[in-house]
Short mmCIF file of C-alpha atoms and ligand atoms in Angstrom, two decimals:
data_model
loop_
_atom_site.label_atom_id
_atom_site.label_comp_id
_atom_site.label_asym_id
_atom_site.label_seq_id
_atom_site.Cartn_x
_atom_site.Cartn_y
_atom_site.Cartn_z
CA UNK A 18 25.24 40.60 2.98
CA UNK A 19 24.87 37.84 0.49
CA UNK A 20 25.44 34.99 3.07
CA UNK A 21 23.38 36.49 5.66
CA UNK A 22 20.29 36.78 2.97
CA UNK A 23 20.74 32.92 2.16
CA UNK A 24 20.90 32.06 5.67
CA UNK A 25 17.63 33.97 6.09
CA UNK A 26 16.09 32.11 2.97
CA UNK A 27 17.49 28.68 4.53
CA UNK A 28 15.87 29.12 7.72
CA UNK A 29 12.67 30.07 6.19
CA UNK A 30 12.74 27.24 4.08
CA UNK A 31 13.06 24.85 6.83
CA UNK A 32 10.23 26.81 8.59
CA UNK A 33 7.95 26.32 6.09
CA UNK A 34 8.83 22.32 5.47
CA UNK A 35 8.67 22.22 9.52
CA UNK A 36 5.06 23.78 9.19
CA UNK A 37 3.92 21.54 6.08
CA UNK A 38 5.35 18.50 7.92
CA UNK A 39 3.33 19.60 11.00
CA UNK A 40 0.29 19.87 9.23
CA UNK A 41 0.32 16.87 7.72
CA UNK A 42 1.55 15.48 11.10
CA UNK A 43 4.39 14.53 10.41
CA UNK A 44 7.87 15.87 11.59
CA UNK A 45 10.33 13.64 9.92
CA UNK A 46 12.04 14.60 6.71
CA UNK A 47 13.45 11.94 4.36
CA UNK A 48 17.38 11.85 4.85
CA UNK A 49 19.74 10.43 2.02
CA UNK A 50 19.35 6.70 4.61
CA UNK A 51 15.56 6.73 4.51
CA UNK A 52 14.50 3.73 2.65
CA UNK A 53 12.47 4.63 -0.32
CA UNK A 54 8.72 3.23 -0.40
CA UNK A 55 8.27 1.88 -4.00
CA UNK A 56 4.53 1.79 -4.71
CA UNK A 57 3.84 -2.02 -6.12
CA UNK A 58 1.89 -1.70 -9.17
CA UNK A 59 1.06 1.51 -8.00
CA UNK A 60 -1.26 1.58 -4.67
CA UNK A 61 -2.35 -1.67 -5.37
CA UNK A 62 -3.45 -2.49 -1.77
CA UNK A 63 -6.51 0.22 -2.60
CA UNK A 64 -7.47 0.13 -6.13
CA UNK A 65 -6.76 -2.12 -9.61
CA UNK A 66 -3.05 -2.33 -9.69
CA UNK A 67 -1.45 -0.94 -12.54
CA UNK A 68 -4.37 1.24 -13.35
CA UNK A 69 -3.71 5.02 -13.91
CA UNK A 70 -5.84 5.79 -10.77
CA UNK A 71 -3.75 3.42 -8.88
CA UNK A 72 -1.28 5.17 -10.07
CA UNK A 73 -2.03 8.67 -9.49
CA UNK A 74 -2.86 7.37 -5.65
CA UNK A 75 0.13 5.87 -4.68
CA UNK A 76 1.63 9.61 -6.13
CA UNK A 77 -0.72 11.13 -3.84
CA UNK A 78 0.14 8.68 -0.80
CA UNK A 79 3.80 10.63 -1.54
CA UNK A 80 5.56 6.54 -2.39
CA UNK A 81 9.11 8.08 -3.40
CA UNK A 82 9.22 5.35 -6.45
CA UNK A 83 5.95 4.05 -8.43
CA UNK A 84 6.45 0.64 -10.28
CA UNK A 85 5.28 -0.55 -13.94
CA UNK A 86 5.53 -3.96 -15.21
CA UNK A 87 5.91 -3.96 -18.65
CA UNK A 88 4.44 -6.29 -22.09
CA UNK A 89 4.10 -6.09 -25.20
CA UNK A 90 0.72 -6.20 -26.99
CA UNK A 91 0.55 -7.12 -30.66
CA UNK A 92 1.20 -4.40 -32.54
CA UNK A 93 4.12 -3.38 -30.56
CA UNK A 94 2.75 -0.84 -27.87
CA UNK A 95 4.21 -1.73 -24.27
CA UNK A 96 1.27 -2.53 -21.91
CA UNK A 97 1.30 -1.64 -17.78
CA UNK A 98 0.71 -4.81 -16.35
CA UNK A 99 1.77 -8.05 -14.15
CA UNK A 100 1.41 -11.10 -16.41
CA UNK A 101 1.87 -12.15 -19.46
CA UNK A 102 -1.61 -13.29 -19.61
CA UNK A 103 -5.39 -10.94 -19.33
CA UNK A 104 -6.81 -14.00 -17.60
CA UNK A 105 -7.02 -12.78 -14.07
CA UNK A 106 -7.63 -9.03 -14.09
CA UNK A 107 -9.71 -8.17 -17.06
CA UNK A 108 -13.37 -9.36 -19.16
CA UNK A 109 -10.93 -10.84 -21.96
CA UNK A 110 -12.66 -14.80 -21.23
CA UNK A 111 -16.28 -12.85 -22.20
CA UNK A 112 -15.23 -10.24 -24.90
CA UNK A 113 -13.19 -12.24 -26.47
CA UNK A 114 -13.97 -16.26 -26.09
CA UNK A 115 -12.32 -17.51 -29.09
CA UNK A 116 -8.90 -16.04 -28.49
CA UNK A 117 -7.56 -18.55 -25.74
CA UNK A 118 -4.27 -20.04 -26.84
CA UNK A 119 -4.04 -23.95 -26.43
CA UNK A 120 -3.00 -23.62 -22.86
CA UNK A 121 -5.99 -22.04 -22.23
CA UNK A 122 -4.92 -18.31 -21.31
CA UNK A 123 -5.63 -14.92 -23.45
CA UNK A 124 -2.11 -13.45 -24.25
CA UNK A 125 -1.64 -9.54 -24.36
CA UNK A 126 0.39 -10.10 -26.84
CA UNK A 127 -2.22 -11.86 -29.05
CA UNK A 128 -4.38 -8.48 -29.18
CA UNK A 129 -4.12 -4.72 -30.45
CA UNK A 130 -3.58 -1.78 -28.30
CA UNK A 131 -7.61 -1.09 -29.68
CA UNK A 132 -8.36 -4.33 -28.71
CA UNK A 133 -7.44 -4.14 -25.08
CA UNK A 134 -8.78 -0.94 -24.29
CA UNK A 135 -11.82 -2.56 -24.97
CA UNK A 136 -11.15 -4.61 -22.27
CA UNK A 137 -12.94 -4.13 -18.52
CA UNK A 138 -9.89 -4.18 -15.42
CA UNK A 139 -10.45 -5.10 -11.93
CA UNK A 140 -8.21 -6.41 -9.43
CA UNK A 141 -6.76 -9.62 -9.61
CA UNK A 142 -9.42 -12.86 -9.17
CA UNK A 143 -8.65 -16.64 -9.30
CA UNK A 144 -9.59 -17.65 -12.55
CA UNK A 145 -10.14 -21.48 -11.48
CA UNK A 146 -12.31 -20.09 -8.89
CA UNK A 147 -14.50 -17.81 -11.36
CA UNK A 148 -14.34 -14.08 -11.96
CA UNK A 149 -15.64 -13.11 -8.78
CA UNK A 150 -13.17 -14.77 -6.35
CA UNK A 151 -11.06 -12.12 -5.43
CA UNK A 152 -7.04 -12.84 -4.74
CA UNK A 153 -6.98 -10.36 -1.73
CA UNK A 154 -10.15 -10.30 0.20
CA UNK A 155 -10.76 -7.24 1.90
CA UNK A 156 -9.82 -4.79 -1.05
CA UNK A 157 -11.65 -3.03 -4.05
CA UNK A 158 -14.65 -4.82 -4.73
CA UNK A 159 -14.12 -6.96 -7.99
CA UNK A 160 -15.66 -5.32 -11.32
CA UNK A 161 -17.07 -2.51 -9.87
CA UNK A 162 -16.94 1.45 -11.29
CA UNK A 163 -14.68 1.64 -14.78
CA UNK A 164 -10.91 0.96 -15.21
CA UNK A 165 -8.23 -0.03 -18.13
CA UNK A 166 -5.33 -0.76 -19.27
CA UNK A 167 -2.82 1.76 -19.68
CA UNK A 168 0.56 2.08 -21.67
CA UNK A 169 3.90 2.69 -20.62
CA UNK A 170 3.74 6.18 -22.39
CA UNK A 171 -0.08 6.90 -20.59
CA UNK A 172 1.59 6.46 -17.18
CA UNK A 173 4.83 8.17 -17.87
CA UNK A 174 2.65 11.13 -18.87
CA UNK A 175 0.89 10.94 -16.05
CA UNK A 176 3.54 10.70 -13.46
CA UNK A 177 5.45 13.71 -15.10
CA UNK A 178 2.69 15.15 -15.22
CA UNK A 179 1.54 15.39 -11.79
CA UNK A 180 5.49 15.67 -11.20
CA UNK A 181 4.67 19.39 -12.67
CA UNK A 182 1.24 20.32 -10.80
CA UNK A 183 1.43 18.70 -7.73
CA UNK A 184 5.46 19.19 -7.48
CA UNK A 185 7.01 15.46 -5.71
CA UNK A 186 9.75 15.04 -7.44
CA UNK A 187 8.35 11.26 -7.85
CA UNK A 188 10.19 8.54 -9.46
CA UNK A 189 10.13 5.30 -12.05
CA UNK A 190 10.35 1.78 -11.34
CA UNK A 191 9.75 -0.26 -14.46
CA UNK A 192 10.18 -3.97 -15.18
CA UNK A 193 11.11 -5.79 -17.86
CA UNK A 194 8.80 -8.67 -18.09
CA UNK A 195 10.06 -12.44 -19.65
CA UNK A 196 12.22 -10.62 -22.33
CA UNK A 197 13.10 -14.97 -23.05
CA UNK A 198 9.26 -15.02 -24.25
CA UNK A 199 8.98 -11.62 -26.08
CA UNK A 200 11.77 -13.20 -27.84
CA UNK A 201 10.36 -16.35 -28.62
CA UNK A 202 7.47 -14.23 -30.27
CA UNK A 203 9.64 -12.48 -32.49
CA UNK A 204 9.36 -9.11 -30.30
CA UNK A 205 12.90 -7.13 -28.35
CA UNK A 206 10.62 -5.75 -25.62
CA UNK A 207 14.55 -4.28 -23.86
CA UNK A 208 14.24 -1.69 -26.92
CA UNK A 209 11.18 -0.87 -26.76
CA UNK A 210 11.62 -0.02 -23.23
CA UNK A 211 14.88 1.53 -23.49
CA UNK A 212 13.54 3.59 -26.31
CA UNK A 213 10.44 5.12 -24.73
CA UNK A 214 12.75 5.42 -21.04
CA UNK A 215 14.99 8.02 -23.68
CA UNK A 216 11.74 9.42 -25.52
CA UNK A 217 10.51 10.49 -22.20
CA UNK A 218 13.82 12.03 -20.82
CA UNK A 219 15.36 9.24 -18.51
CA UNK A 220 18.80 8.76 -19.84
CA UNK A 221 20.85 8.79 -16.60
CA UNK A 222 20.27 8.15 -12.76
CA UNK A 223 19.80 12.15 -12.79
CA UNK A 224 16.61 10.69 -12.91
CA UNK A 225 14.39 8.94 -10.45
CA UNK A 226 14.56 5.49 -12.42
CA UNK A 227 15.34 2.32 -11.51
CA UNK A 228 15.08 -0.43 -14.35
CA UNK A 229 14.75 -3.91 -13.07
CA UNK A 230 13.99 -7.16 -14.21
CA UNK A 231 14.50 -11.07 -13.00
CA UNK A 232 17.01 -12.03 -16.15
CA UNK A 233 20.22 -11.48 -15.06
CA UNK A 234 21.52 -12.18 -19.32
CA UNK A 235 18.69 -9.58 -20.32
CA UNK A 236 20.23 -7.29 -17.69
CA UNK A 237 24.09 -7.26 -18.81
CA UNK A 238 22.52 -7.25 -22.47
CA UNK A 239 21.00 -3.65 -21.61
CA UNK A 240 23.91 -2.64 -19.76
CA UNK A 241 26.83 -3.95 -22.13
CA UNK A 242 25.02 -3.28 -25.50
CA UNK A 243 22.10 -1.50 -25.83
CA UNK A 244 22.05 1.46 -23.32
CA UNK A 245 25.72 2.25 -24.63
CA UNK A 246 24.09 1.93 -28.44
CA UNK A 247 21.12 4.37 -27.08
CA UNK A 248 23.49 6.63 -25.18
CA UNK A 249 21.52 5.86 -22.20
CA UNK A 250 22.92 5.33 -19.09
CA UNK A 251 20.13 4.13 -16.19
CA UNK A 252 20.49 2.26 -12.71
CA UNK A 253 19.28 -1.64 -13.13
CA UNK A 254 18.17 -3.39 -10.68
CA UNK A 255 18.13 -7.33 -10.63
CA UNK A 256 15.74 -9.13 -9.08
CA UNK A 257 16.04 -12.18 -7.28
CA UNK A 258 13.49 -15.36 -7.94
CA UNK A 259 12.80 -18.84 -6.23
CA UNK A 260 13.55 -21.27 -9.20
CA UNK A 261 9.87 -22.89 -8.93
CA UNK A 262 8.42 -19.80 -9.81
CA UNK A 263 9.45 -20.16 -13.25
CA UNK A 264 10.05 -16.67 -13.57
CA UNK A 265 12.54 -17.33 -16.73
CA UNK A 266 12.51 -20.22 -18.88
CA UNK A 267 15.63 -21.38 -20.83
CA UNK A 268 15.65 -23.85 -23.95
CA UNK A 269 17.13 -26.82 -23.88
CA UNK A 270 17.04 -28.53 -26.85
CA UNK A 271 13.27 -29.24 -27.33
CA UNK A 272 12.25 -28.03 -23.76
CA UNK A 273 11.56 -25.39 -21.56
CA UNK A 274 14.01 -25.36 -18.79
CA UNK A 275 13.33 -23.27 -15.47
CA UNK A 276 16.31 -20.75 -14.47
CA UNK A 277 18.25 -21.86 -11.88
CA UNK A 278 18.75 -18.44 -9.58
CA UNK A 279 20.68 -19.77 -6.79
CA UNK A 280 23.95 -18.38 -7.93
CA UNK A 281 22.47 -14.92 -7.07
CA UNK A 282 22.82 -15.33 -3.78
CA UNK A 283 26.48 -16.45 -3.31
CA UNK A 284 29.06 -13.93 -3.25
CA UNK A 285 30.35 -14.93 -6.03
CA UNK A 286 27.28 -13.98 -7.65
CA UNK A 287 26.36 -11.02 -5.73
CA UNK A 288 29.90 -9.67 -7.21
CA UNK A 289 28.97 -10.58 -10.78
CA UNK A 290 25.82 -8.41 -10.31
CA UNK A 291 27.76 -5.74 -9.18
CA UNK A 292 29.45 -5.68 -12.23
CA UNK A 293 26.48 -4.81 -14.30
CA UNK A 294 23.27 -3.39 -11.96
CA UNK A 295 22.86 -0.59 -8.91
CA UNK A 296 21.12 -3.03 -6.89
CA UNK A 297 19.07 -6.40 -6.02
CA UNK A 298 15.37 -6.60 -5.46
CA UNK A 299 14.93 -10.06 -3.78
CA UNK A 300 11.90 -11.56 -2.39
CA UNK A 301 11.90 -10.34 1.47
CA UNK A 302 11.90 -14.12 2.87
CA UNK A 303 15.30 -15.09 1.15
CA UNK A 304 16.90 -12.07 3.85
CA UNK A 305 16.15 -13.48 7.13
CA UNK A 306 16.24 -16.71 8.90
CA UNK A 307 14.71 -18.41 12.28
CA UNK A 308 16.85 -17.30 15.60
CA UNK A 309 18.67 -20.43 16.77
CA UNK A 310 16.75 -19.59 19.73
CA UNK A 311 12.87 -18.41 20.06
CA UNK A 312 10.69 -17.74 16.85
CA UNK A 313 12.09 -14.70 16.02
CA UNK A 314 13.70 -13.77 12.94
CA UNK A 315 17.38 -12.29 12.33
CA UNK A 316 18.84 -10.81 8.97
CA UNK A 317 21.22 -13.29 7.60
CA UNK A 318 24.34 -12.24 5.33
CA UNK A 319 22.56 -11.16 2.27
CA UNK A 320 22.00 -7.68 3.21
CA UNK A 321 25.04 -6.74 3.72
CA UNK A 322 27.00 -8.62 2.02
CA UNK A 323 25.06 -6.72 -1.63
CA UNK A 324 25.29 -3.69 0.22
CA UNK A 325 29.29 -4.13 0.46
CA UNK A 326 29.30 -4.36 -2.81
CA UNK A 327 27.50 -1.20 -3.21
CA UNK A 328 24.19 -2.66 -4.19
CA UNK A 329 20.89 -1.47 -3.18
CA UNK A 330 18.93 -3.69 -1.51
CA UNK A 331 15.00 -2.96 -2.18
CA UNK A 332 12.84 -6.30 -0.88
CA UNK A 333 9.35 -7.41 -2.92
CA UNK A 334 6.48 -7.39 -1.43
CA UNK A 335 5.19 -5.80 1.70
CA UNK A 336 1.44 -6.37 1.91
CA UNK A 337 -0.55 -4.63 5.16
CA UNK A 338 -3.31 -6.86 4.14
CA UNK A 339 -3.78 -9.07 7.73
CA UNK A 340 -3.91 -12.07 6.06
CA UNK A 341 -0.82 -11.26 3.87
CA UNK A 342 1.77 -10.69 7.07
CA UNK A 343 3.74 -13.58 8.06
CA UNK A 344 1.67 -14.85 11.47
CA UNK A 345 5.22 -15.05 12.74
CA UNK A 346 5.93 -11.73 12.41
CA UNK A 347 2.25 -10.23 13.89
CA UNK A 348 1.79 -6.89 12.25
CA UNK A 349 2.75 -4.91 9.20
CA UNK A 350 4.41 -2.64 11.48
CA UNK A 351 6.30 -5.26 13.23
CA UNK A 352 7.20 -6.75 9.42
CA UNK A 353 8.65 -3.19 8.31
CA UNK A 354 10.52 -2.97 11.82
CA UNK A 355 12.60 -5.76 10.93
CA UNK A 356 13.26 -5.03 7.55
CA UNK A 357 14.04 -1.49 8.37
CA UNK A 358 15.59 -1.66 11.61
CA UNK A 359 17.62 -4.81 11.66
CA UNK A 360 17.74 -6.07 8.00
CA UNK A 361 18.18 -2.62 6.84
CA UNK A 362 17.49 -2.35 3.77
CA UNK A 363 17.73 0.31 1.20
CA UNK A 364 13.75 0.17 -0.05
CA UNK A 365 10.63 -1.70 -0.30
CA UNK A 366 8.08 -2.65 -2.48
CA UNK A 367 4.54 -2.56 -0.99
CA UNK A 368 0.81 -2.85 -2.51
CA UNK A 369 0.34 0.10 0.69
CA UNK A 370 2.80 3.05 -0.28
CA UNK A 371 0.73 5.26 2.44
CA UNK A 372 1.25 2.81 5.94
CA UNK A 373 5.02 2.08 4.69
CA UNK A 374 5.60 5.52 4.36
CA UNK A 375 3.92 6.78 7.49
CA UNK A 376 6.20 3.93 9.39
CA UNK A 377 9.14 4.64 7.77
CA UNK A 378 9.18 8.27 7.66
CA UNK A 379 8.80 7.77 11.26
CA UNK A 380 11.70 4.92 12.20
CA UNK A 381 14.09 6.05 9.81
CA UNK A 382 15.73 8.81 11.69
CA UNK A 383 16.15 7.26 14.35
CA UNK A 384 17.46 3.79 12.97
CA UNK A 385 19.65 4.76 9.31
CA UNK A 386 21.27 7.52 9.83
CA UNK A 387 22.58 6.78 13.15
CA UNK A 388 23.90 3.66 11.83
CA UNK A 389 25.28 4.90 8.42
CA UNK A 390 26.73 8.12 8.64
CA1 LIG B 408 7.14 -6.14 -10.71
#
């Protein structure tokens, strides 16, 4: 009796995910091999990323993962957003004139929580340029309708929140950014983080929640010290820099030193990661190489090598934008095929959660599982 009744309930679940997948066109399911589609500043490609209404888009566009870069403004509240700096996504040169640093850029952490939400957000421009040279052509017009900053806590809210009425089961990807110059300023942004990550009920990879950042010390800091001190217990996820981008600075003696990431990608270094995160998030380029013969391209050992360890492998950033995909490669589609289909990879990052969905959603079955079962 009892069997029989949960076979009956089984089947009509299926039925009706068959019939919602139909609907929605769609007859794939995710399997436990599907990459997962990590929204990139939320749905970036469309609207002001790292805006709550990119945010609640990408959760509508179904991404399985939605990202927030993290700082800290003045009086200690963390603030969703890229840089370090206002300069290129907000009004801060025109509300606020006089509060350029010598270097010339407006520091979040040089203003109140009041004092940024007084603050106008569009989409990033080129300052050098002026405020109306957009950084992707083609998307959301710069400084039109009304958008601002959020905070960590504002988006968290929201996300569980639309986790209740809308019912995805949607995850977290937050990053940690330059903990070396929250330092410097006197601040411990990893606490802060850790602390509203508990405050908000992710404690353990029961959880969709990866934590990631780009300093590997930072990283085994959280993992050795201050997660066990919280009782907290979440995946990290390292990611993986060119050393020019000057993603973390070190001090030597009077100077400011640029990180030297290449041990990250030996596996010597791969292993050491192991030992402290759940996966890698490098930049896409540094997993493929030329064929020796033709212009194509071909994974090369990185991939697999991480994923021998046991490391996830989740590649930054996929961008459908034409002028954003490697001319190369040809198309978006053609970019994801190789990433999902021959570099196979675990996840991706993209500024268009709703096209790298729709392609992998569709690929998946067919390539993953079959390969990894
Ligand atoms: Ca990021």
């Amino acid at each position: 009796m009892r069997p029989k009744q949960t076979t009956l309930r089984t089947l009509l679940r299926l039925f009706l995910v068959v019939s919602v997948a139909l609907a929605s066109g769609q007859v794939f399911a995710r399997t436990e091999n599907t990459p997962i589609v990590i929204a990139h500043r939320g749905a970036s490609g469309y609207l002001p990323e790292h805006t709550l209404e990119a945010k609640a888009l990408a959760y509508g566009m179904k991404a399985d993962y939605i990202e927030q870069d993290l700082v800290l403004s003045k009086d200690d509240h963390l603030i969703v957003m890229h840089d370090i700096y206002l300069d290129n996504i907000t009004d801060v040169a025109s509300k606020f004139p006089q509060r350029a640093r010598k270097d010339g850029h407006f520091y979040t952490i040089d203003f109140t929580l009041k004092e940024l939400k007084q603050l106008r957000v569009t989409g990033p421009f080129v300052p050098a340029l002026g405020r109306n040279a957009p950084k992707y052509t083609g998307r959301f017009p710069l400084w039109k309708s009304r958008f601002e900053l959020a905070t960590f806590a504002e988006e968290l809210e929201l996300i569980q929140g639309l986790n209740q009425s809308l019912g995805y089961d949607t995850g977290i990807y937050p990053e940690i950014k330059k903990p070396y110059f929250h330092r410097a300023e006197g601040k411990d942004i990893s606490r802060a983080v850790l602390e509203t990550l508990k405050r908000y009920g992710y404690t353990s990879a029961q959880q969709k929640v990866f934590l990631q950042s780009f300093d590997a010390e930072e990283l085994q800091r959280i993992n050795d010290e201050l997660m066990p001190e919280l009782n907290i217990d979440l995946p990290l996820v390292q990611l993986i820099a060119e050393n020019d981008w000057g993603e973390k600075l070190t001090q030597k003696n009077d100077t400011w030193e640029k990180y030297d990431y290449r041990w990250m990608r030996t596996a010597e270094g791969l292993k050491k990661i192991a030992g402290y995160a759940e996966g890698v998030g490098p930049w896409f380029p540094m997993l493929i190489e030329k064929a020796s013969t033709g212009s194509a391209f071909t994974p090369n050992t990185l991939t697999a090598s991480a994923q021998a360890l046991g490391l996830k492998v989740h590649p930054y950033t996929f961008r459908a934008d034409p002028q954003q995909v490697p001319g190369s490669i040809g198309s978006f589609e053609k970019l994801l095929a190789l990433f999902v289909k021959e570099v196979k990879v675990d996840g991706v990052f993209t500024d268009q959660p709703d096209k790298a969905r729709e392609y992998i959603y569709k690929a998946a079955p067919a390539s993953k599982t079959l390969t990894n079962d």
